[in-house]
XYZ file of C-alpha atoms in Angstrom:
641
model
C -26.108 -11.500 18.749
C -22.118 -11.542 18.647
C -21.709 -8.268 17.059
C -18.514 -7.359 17.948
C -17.799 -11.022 15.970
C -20.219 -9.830 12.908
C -17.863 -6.251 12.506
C -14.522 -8.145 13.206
C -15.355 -10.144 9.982
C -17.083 -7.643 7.741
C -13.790 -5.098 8.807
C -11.638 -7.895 7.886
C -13.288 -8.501 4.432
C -13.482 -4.858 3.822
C -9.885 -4.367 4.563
C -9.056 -7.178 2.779
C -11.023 -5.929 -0.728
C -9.723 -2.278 -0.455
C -6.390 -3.607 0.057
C -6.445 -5.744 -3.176
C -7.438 -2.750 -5.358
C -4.629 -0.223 -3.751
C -7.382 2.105 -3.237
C -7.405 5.539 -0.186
C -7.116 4.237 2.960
C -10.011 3.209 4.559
C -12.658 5.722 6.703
C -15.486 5.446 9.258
C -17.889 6.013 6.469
C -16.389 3.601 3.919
C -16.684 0.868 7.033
C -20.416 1.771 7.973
C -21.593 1.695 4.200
C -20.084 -1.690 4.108
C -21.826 -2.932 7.558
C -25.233 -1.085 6.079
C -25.153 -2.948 2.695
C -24.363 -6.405 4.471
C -27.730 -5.470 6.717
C -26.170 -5.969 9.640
C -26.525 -2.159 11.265
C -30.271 -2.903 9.992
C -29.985 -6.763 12.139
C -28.865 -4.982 15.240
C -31.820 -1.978 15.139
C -34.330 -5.128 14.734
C -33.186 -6.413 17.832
C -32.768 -3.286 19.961
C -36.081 -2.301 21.213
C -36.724 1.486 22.152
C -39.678 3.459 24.383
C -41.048 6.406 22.901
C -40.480 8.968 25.820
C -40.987 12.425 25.985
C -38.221 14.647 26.278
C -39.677 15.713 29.898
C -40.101 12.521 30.887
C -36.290 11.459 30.014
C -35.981 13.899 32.155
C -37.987 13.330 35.039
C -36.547 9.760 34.725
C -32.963 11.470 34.532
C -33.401 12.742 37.852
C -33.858 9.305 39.840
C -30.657 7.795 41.384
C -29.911 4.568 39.077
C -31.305 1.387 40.653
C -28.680 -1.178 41.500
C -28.590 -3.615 37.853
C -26.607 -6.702 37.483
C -25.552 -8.739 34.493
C -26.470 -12.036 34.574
C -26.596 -14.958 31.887
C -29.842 -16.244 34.157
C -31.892 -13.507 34.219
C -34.278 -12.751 31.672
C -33.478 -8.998 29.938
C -36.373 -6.741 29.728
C -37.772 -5.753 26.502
C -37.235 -2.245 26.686
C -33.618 -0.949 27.515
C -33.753 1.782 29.461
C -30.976 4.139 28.143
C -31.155 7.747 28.221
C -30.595 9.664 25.407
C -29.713 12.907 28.045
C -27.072 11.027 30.561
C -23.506 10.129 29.633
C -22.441 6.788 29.550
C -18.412 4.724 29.835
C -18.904 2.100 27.697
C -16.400 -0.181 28.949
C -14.629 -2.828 27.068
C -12.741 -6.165 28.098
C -10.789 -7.343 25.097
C -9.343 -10.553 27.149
C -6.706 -11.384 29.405
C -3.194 -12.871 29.678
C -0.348 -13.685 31.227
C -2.636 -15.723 34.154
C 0.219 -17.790 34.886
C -1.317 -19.738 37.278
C -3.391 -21.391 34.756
C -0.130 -22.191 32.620
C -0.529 -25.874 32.842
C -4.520 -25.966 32.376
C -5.663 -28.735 29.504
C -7.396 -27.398 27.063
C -11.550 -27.607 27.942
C -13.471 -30.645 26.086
C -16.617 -29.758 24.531
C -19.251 -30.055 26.897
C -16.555 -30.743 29.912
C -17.306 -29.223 33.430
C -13.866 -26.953 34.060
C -13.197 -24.126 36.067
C -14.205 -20.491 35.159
C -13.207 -16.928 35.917
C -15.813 -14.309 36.227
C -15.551 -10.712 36.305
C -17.690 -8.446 38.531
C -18.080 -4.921 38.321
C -19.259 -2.147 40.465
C -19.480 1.646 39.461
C -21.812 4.072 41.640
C -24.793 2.118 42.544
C -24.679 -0.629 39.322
C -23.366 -3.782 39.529
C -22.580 -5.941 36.213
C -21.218 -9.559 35.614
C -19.111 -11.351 33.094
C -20.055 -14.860 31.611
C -18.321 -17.022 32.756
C -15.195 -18.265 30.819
C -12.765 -21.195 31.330
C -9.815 -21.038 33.308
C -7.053 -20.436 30.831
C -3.259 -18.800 30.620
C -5.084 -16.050 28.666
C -8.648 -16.099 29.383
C -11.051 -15.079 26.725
C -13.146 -12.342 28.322
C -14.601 -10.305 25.929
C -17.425 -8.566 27.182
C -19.015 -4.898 27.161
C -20.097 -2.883 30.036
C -22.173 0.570 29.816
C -21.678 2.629 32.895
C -24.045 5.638 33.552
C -22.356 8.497 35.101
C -23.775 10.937 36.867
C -23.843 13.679 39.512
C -25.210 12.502 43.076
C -26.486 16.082 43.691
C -30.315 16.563 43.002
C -29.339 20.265 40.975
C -26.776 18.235 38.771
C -28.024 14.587 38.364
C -30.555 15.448 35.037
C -27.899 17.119 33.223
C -25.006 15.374 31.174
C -22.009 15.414 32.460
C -19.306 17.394 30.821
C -15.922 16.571 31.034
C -15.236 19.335 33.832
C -17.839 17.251 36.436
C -16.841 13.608 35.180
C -13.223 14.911 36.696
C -14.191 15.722 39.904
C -16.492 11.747 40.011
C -13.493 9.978 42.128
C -15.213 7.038 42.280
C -13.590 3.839 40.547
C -14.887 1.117 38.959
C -13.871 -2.107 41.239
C -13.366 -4.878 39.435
C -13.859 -8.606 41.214
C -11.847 -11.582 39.449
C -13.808 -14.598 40.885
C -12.767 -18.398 40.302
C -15.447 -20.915 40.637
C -13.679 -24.809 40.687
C -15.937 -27.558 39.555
C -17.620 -28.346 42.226
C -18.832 -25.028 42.619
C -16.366 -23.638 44.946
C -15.330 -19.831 44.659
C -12.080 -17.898 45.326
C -11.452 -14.600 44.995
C -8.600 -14.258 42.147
C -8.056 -10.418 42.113
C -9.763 -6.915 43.811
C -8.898 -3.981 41.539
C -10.044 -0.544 41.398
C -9.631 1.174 38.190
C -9.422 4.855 37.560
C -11.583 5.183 34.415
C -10.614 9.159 34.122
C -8.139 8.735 31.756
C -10.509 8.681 28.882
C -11.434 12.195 29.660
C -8.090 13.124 27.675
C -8.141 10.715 24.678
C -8.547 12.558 21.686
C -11.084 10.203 20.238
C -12.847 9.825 23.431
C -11.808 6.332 23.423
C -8.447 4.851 25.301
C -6.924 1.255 25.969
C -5.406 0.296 28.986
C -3.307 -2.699 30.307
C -4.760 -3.482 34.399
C -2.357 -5.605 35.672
C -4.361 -7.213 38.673
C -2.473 -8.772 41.971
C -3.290 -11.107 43.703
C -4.754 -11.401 47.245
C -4.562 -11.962 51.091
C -0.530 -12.930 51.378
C -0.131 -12.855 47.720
C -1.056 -9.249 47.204
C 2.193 -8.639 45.300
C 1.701 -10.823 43.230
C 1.010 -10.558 39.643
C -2.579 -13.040 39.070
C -3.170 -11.674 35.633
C -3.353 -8.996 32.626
C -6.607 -7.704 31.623
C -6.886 -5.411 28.344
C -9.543 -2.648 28.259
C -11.217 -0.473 26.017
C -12.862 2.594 27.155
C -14.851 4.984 25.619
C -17.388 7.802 26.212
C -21.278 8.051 24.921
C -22.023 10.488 23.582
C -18.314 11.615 22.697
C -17.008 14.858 24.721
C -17.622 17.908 22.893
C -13.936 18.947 24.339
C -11.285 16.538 26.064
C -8.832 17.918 29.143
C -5.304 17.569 28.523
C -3.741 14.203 30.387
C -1.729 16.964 33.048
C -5.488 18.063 34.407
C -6.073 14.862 35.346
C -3.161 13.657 36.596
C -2.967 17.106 38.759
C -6.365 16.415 39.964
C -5.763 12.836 40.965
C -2.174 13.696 42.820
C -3.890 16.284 44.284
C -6.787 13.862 45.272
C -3.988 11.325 46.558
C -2.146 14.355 49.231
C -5.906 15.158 50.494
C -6.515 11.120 51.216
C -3.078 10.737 52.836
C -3.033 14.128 54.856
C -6.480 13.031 56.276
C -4.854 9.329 56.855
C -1.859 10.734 58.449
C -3.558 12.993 61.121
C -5.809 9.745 61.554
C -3.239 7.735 62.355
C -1.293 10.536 64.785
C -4.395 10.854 66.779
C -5.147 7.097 66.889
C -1.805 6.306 68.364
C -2.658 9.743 71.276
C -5.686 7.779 72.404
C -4.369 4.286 72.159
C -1.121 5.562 74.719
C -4.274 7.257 76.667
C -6.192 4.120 76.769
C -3.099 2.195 78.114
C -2.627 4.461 80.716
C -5.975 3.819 82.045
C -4.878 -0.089 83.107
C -1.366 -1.733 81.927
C -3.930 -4.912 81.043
C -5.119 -2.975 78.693
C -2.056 -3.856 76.181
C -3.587 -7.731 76.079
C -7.916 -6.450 74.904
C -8.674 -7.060 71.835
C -8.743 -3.903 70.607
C -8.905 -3.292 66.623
C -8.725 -0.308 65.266
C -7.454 -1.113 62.022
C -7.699 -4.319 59.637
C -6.261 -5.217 56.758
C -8.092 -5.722 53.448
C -7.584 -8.267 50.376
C -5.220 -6.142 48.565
C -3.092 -5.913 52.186
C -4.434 -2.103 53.028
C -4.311 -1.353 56.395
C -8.103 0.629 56.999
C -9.599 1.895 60.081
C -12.439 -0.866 61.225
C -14.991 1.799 61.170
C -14.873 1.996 56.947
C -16.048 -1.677 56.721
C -19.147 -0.679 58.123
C -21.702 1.717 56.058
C -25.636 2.129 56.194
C -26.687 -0.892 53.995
C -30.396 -0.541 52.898
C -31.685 -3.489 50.677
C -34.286 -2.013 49.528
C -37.197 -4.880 48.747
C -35.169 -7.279 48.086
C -34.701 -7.993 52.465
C -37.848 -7.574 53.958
C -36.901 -7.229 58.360
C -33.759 -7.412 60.372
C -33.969 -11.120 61.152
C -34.416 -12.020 57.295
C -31.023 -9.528 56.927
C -29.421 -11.928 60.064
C -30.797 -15.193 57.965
C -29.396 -14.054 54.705
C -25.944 -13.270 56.260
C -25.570 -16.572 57.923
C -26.094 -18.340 54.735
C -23.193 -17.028 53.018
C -20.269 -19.042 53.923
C -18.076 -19.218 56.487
C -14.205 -19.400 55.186
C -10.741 -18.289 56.767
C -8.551 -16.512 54.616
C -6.572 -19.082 52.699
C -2.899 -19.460 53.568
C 0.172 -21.220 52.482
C 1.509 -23.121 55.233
C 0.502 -24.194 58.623
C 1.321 -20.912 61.848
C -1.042 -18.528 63.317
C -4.558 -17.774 61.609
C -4.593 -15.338 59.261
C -6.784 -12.582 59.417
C -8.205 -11.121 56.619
C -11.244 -8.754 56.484
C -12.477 -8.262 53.146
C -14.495 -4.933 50.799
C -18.203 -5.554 50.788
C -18.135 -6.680 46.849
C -15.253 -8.773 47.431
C -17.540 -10.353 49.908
C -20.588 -10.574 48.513
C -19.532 -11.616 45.187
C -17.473 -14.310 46.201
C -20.496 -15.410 48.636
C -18.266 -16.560 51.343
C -16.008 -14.914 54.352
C -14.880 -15.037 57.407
C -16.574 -13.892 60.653
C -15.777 -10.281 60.195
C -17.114 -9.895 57.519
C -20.077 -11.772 57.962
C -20.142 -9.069 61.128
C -19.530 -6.347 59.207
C -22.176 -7.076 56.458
C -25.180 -7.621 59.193
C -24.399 -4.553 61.446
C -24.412 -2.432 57.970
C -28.014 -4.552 57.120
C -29.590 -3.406 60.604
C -27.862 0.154 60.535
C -29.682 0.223 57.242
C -33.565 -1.296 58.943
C -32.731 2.290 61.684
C -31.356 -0.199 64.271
C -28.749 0.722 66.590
C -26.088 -1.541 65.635
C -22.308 -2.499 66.119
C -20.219 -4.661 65.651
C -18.139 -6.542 68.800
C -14.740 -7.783 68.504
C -13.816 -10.238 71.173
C -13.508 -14.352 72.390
C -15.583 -17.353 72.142
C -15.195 -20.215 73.963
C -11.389 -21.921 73.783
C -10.248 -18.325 73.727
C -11.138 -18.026 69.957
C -10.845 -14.213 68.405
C -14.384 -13.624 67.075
C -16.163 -10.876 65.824
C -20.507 -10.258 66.184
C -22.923 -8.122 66.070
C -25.272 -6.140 68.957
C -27.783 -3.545 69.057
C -29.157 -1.600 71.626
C -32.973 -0.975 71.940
C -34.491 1.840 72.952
C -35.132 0.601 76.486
C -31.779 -0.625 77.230
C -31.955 -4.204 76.308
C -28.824 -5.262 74.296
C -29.253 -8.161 71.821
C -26.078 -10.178 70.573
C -26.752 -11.601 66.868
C -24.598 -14.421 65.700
C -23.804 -13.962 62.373
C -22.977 -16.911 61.094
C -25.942 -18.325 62.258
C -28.715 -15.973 62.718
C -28.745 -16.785 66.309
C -29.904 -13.673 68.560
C -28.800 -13.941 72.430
C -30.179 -11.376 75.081
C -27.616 -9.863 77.321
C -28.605 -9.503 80.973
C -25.291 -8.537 82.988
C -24.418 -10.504 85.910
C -24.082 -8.593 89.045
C -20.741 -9.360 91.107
C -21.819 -7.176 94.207
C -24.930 -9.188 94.223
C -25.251 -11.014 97.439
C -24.275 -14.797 97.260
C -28.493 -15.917 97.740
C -29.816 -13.520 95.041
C -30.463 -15.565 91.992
C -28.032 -14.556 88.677
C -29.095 -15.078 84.971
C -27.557 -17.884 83.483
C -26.024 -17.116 79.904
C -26.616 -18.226 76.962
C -24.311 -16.640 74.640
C -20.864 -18.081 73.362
C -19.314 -15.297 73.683
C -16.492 -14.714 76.597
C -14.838 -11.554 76.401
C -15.425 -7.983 74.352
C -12.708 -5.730 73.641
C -14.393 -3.106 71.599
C -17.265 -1.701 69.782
C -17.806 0.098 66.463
C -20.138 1.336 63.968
C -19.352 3.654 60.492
C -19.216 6.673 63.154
C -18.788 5.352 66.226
C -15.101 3.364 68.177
C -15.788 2.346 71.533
C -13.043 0.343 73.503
C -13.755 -1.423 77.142
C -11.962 0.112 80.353
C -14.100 -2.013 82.516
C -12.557 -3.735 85.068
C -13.180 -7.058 83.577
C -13.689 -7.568 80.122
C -15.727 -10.966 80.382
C -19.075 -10.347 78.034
C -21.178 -11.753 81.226
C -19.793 -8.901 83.411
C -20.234 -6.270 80.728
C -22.522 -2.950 80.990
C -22.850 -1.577 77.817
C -23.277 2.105 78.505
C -21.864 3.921 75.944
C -22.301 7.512 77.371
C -20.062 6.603 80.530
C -16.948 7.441 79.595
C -15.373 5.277 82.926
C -16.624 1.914 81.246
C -15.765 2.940 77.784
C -13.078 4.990 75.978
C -14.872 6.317 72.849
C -13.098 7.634 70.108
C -13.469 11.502 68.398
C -16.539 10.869 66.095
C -15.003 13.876 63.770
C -12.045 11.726 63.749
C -13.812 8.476 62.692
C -15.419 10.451 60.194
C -12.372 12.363 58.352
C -11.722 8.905 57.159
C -14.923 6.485 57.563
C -18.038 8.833 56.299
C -18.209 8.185 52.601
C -16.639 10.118 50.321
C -14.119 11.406 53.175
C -11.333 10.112 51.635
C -10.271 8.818 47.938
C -9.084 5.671 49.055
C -12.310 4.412 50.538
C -14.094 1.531 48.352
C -17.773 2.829 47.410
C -20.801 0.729 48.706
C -22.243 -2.088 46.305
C -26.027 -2.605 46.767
C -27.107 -5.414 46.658
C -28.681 -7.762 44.125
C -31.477 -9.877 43.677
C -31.564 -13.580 43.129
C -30.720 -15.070 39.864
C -31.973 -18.301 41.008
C -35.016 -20.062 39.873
C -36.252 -21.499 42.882
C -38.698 -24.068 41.809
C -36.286 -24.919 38.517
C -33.648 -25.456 41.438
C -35.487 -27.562 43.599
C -36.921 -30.003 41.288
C -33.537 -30.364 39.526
C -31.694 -30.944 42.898
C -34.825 -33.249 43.882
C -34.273 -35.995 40.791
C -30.620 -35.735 41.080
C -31.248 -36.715 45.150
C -34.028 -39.310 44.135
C -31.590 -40.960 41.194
C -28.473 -40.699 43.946
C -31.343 -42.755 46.823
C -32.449 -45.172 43.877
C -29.055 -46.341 43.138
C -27.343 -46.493 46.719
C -30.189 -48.792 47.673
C -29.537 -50.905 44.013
C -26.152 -51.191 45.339
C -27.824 -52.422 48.458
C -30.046 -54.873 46.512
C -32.902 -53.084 47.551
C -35.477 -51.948 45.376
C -37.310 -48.321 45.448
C -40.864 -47.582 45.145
C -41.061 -44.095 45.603
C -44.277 -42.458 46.874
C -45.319 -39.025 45.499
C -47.940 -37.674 47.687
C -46.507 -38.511 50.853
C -43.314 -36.451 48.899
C -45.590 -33.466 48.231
C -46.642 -33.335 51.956
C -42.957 -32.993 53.593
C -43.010 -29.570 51.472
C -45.209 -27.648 54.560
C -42.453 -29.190 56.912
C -39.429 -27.673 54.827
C -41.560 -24.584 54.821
C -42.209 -24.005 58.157
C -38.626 -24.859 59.315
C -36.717 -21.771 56.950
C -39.491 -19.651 58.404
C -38.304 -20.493 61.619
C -34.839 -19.855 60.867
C -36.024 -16.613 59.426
C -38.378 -15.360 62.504
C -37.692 -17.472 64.865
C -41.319 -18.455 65.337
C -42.347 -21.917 65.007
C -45.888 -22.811 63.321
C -46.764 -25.139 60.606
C -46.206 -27.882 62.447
C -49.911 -29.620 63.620
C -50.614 -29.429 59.863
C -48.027 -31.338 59.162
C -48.081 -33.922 61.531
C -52.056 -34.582 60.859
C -51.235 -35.009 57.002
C -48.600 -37.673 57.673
C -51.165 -39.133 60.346
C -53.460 -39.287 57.463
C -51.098 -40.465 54.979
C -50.201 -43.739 56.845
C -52.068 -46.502 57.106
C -52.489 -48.156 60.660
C -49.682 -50.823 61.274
C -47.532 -48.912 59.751
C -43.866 -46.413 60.625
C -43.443 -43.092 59.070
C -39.628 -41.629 59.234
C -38.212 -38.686 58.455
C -34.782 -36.852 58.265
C -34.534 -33.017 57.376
C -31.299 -31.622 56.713
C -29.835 -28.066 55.681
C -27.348 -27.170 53.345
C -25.900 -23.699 51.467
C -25.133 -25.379 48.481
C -26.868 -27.585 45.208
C -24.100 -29.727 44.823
C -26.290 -33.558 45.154
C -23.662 -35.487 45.353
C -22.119 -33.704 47.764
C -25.161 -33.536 49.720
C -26.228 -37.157 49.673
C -22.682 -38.069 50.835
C -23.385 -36.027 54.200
C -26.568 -37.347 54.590
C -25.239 -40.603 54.713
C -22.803 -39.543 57.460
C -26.068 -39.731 59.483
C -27.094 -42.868 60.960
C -30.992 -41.317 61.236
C -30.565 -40.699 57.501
C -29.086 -44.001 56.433
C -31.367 -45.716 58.183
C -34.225 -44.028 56.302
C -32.789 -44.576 52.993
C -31.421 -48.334 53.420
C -34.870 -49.262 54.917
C -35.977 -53.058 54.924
C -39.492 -54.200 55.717
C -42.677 -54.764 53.950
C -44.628 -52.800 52.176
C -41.419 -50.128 52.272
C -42.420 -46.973 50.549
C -39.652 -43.750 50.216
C -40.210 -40.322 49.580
C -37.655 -37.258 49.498
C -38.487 -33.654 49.015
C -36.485 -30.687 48.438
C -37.279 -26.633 48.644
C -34.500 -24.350 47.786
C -35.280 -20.414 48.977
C -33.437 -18.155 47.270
C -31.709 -14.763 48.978
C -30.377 -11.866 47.708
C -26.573 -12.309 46.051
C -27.431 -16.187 44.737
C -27.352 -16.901 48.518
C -29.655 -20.143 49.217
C -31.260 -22.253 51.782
C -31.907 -25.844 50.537
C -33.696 -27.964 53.023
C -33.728 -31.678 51.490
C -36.039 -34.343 54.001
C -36.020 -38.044 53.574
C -38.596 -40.102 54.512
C -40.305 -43.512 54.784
C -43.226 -45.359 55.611
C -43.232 -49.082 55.846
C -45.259 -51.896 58.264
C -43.977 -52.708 61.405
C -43.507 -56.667 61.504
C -42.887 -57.960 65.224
């Protein structure tokens, strides 16, 4: 509706005419009388849709946790919004940005010209909101609104408003995600921020602005990215504000608690490291973490990357959790300069709104999933082949079996330990894993380093309880800084969010964009293209059955299949196809790796008689905007000796 655009022109006007006649100066009720007469308070009512509800059933509805929500300029708003009239509500403003310096040189976007955008994500207990996007500029032009609910967690406390007094003791800020998505499609995380919204709770008006100066990231965490200037207010308005020395009591006194707890941490992690290296002097060369640094260059314990994740229906077993994972993308932490790999584990929103990592986080985000489905997870820092640092996930069943789970590709490996007492005739399992050495174990309550003998994966007995195989840490100590809440400092948990992708919008769109990209290679070629649909249609089942596998890792579909295409071509004649995978919808892209191929080229610069093509495409949507898009070509054409 652009109201804020409507009010900034009737306020202008208004201002304008009562400045003319030297008149009072202007009120609140002299500028609503003018917005009333012009019909536009009457516009906005029209188009705001409201449920008749019951003051009990406010209520009732009061007392459910809020459901995980996210802003999105593809999904469809429902009718009714559902905004109580009993909860309390930060209504939080973006009035732009500036001084993005990195942007200083940026042209000026064409009308209907692909550029690059920054979009802003948001997370505030349990609801999850995003920006349009806007084009990259030196001073962006984000204006957008946000209305946060905020509430008490407690059962007791969660149906009543909160006054003033309770919205003091909420710690939790509102992290704010500065995402840049190039042309092509490509994301980087600009900024992580966490703002402390309390300051409102003072403003006389119950509304305040503030300048957030975000930083950058990774190396350049010092470094200015970018000015961002908010508005915040409270709905309904305080009935009383604190004074500003409250709450800047409460927060240093919130601050001493979080670095007290962080200091004793830290005292008793360097006791049991000097323990553990007393144990064996190799020790000092395992790869054992026990903290990592974040984006904004904050040294955390590894145990407060990993929480209880539950997706509610929007992940449906553990193995659809380990398929989703491995199709976010895999992506070192950016660096300027050649050296050393730089390691850089990121916060869950950072993550998941950028939709792309590196292996610990990808690690991270999977053990929380299966933590979440009641599995006994952790996550395994250790070596791949080549000596590689990696980081993966296991979980331990009930029997004793221990499962590995790759998760960057949804691959699960079963550990069976090799005896080395064995004698030389008794037959050893083989692995299959990737994986050569472990260093250490952890959950959100649980460290666990190795003090085996060896630390080679193959040789590895993964039992916990005895403490001569593994050095655990003090689980009261893991959680005076890991269990949430524990600590100040700790970034809340994001849910997560459902698709905004239309899958069979996305397919068909990526389909003519692949069949268009086919037709004109071949022109180039000299070739003509005769396309045929059905055979098309029937490479669907194939796509079908193959994302199923990679989701279960049970095979079926596939006589079906076959018997169709057995059916669909004629005697004397060759039937061809190429299935590929990708995590993206970029088609020209795609087609361009295809073509790397020599299966796939040979399929789409067929010669022969009677030469007919098809190509189909399925794209299956995840949680996050996180796809699969399976794309098969295919031909059919009669053999001539």
């Amino acid at each position: 509706m652009d109201i804020h655009g409507k009010i900034r022109g009737v306020l202008a006007e208004t201002l304008q005419a009562e400045g003319d006649r030297g008149e009072r100066p202007l009120s609140e009720e002299d500028f609503l009388t003018a917005l009333q007469r012009r019909g536009i308070v009457e516009e906005a009512m029209k188009e705001l849709s409201f449920v008749n509800v019951t003051e009990s059933q406010i209520e009732a509805d009061a007392l459910n946790t809020s459901q995980p929500r996210l802003s999105e300029k593809n999904i469809t708003q429902p009718k009714t919004m559902n905004i109580s009239p009993l909860r309390r509500y930060l209504y939080l403003q973006v009035l732009g940005g500036k001084a993005f310096l990195e942007h200083l040189q940026e042209p000026e976007p064409l009308p209907g010209q692909v550029c690059s955008t920054l979009t802003l994500h948001l997370h505030f207990r349990n609801q999850r909101f995003r920006s349009k996007p806007v084009p990259c500029a030196c001073e962006p032009d984000l204006q957008e609104g946000f209305l946060l609910e905020v509430h008490r967690d407690s059962p007791g406390d969660a149906g009543k408003m909160a006054d003033a007094t309770t919205m003091l003791s909420i710690c939790d800020p509102v992290h704010m995600v500065m995402i840049k998505t190039d042309t092509s499609g490509d994301t980087t995380l600009v900024s992580s921020y966490f703002l402390d919204w309390r300051s409102v709770l003072s403003a006389p008006s119950g509304k305040t602005t503030v300048s957030v100066e975000l930083l950058g990231v990774g190396s350049e965490c010092k470094v200015p990215a970018g000015v961002l200037n908010i508005k915040l207010e409270m709905y309904p308005p305080l009935s009383e504000t604190l004074s500003p020395e409250v709450i800047s009591t409460q927060q240093s006194l919130e601050r001493q608690k979080t670095a007290e707890k962080e200091r004793l941490f830290l005292v008793y992690a360097k006791q049991w490291w000097r323990e553990f290296l007393e144990i064996r002097p190799s020790h000092q060369s395992k790869l054992v973490k026990i903290f990592a640094q974040d984006e904004n260059g904050v040294n955390r314990p590894v145990c407060s990357y990993v929480r209880v994740l539950r997706a509610g229906r929007l992940l449906e077993s553990p193995r659809q959790a380990a398929r989703f994972v491995s199709l976010l993308v895999q992506e070192r932490a950016p660096v300027v300069g050649g050296g050393a790999r730089q390691e850089q584990w990121c916060t869950m929103m950072a993550f998941l709104c950028r939709n792309k990592g590196d292996c610990e986080d990808h690690a991270t985000l999977l053990c929380s999933l299966l933590l979440g489905f009641g599995l006994d997870a952790y996550v395994c820092v250790g070596t791949k082949s080549k000596n590689t640092p990696h980081t993966w996930v296991m979980t331990c069943g009930t029997d004793g079996t221990v499962t590995f789970w790759e998760s960057l590709t949804a691959h699960r490996y079963l550990h069976q330990p090799i005896d080395p007492e064995a004698p030389p005739m008794v037959p050893q399992p083989k692995p299959t894993y990737p994986y050569r050495t472990i260093g250490c174990v952890f959950n959100h309550k649980t460290f666990l380093a190795n003090c085996q003998p060896s630390d080679s994966v193959e040789l590895c007995v993964f039992e916990f309880t005895d403490g001569s195989r593994w050095k655990a840490m003090s689980e009261d100590a893991v959680r005076s800084v890991c269990a949430p809440g524990s600590t100040s400092s700790l970034p809340p948990l994001p849910p997560l969010c459902s698709s905004s992708v239309q899958t069979s919008e996305a397919s068909n769109q990526l389909e003519l964009e692949m069949r268009f990209l086919l037709a004109e290679h071949r022109k180039d070629l000299g070739l003509a293209t005769v396309w045929d649909d059905h055979l098309s249609y029937l490479l669907s089942s194939a796509l079908a059955a193959y994302e199923l596998e990679r989701c279960t890792g049970v095979s079926c579909g596939n006589e079906e299949f076959q018997d169709a295409v057995r059916r669909a071509v004629p005697d004397g004649h060759t039937f061809k196809g190429f299935p590929i995978h990708f995590l993206h919808r970029n088609a020209r892209r795609a087609f361009a790796t295809c073509l790397r191929s020599p299966f796939c080229e040979e399929i789409v610069c067929c010669r022969g008689d009677h030469v007919r093509l098809a190509v189909r495409v399925r794209v299956f949507a995840y949680p996050e905007s996180a796809c699969a898009v399976w794309i098969m070509f295919a031909c059919k054409y009669r053999s001539v000796l």
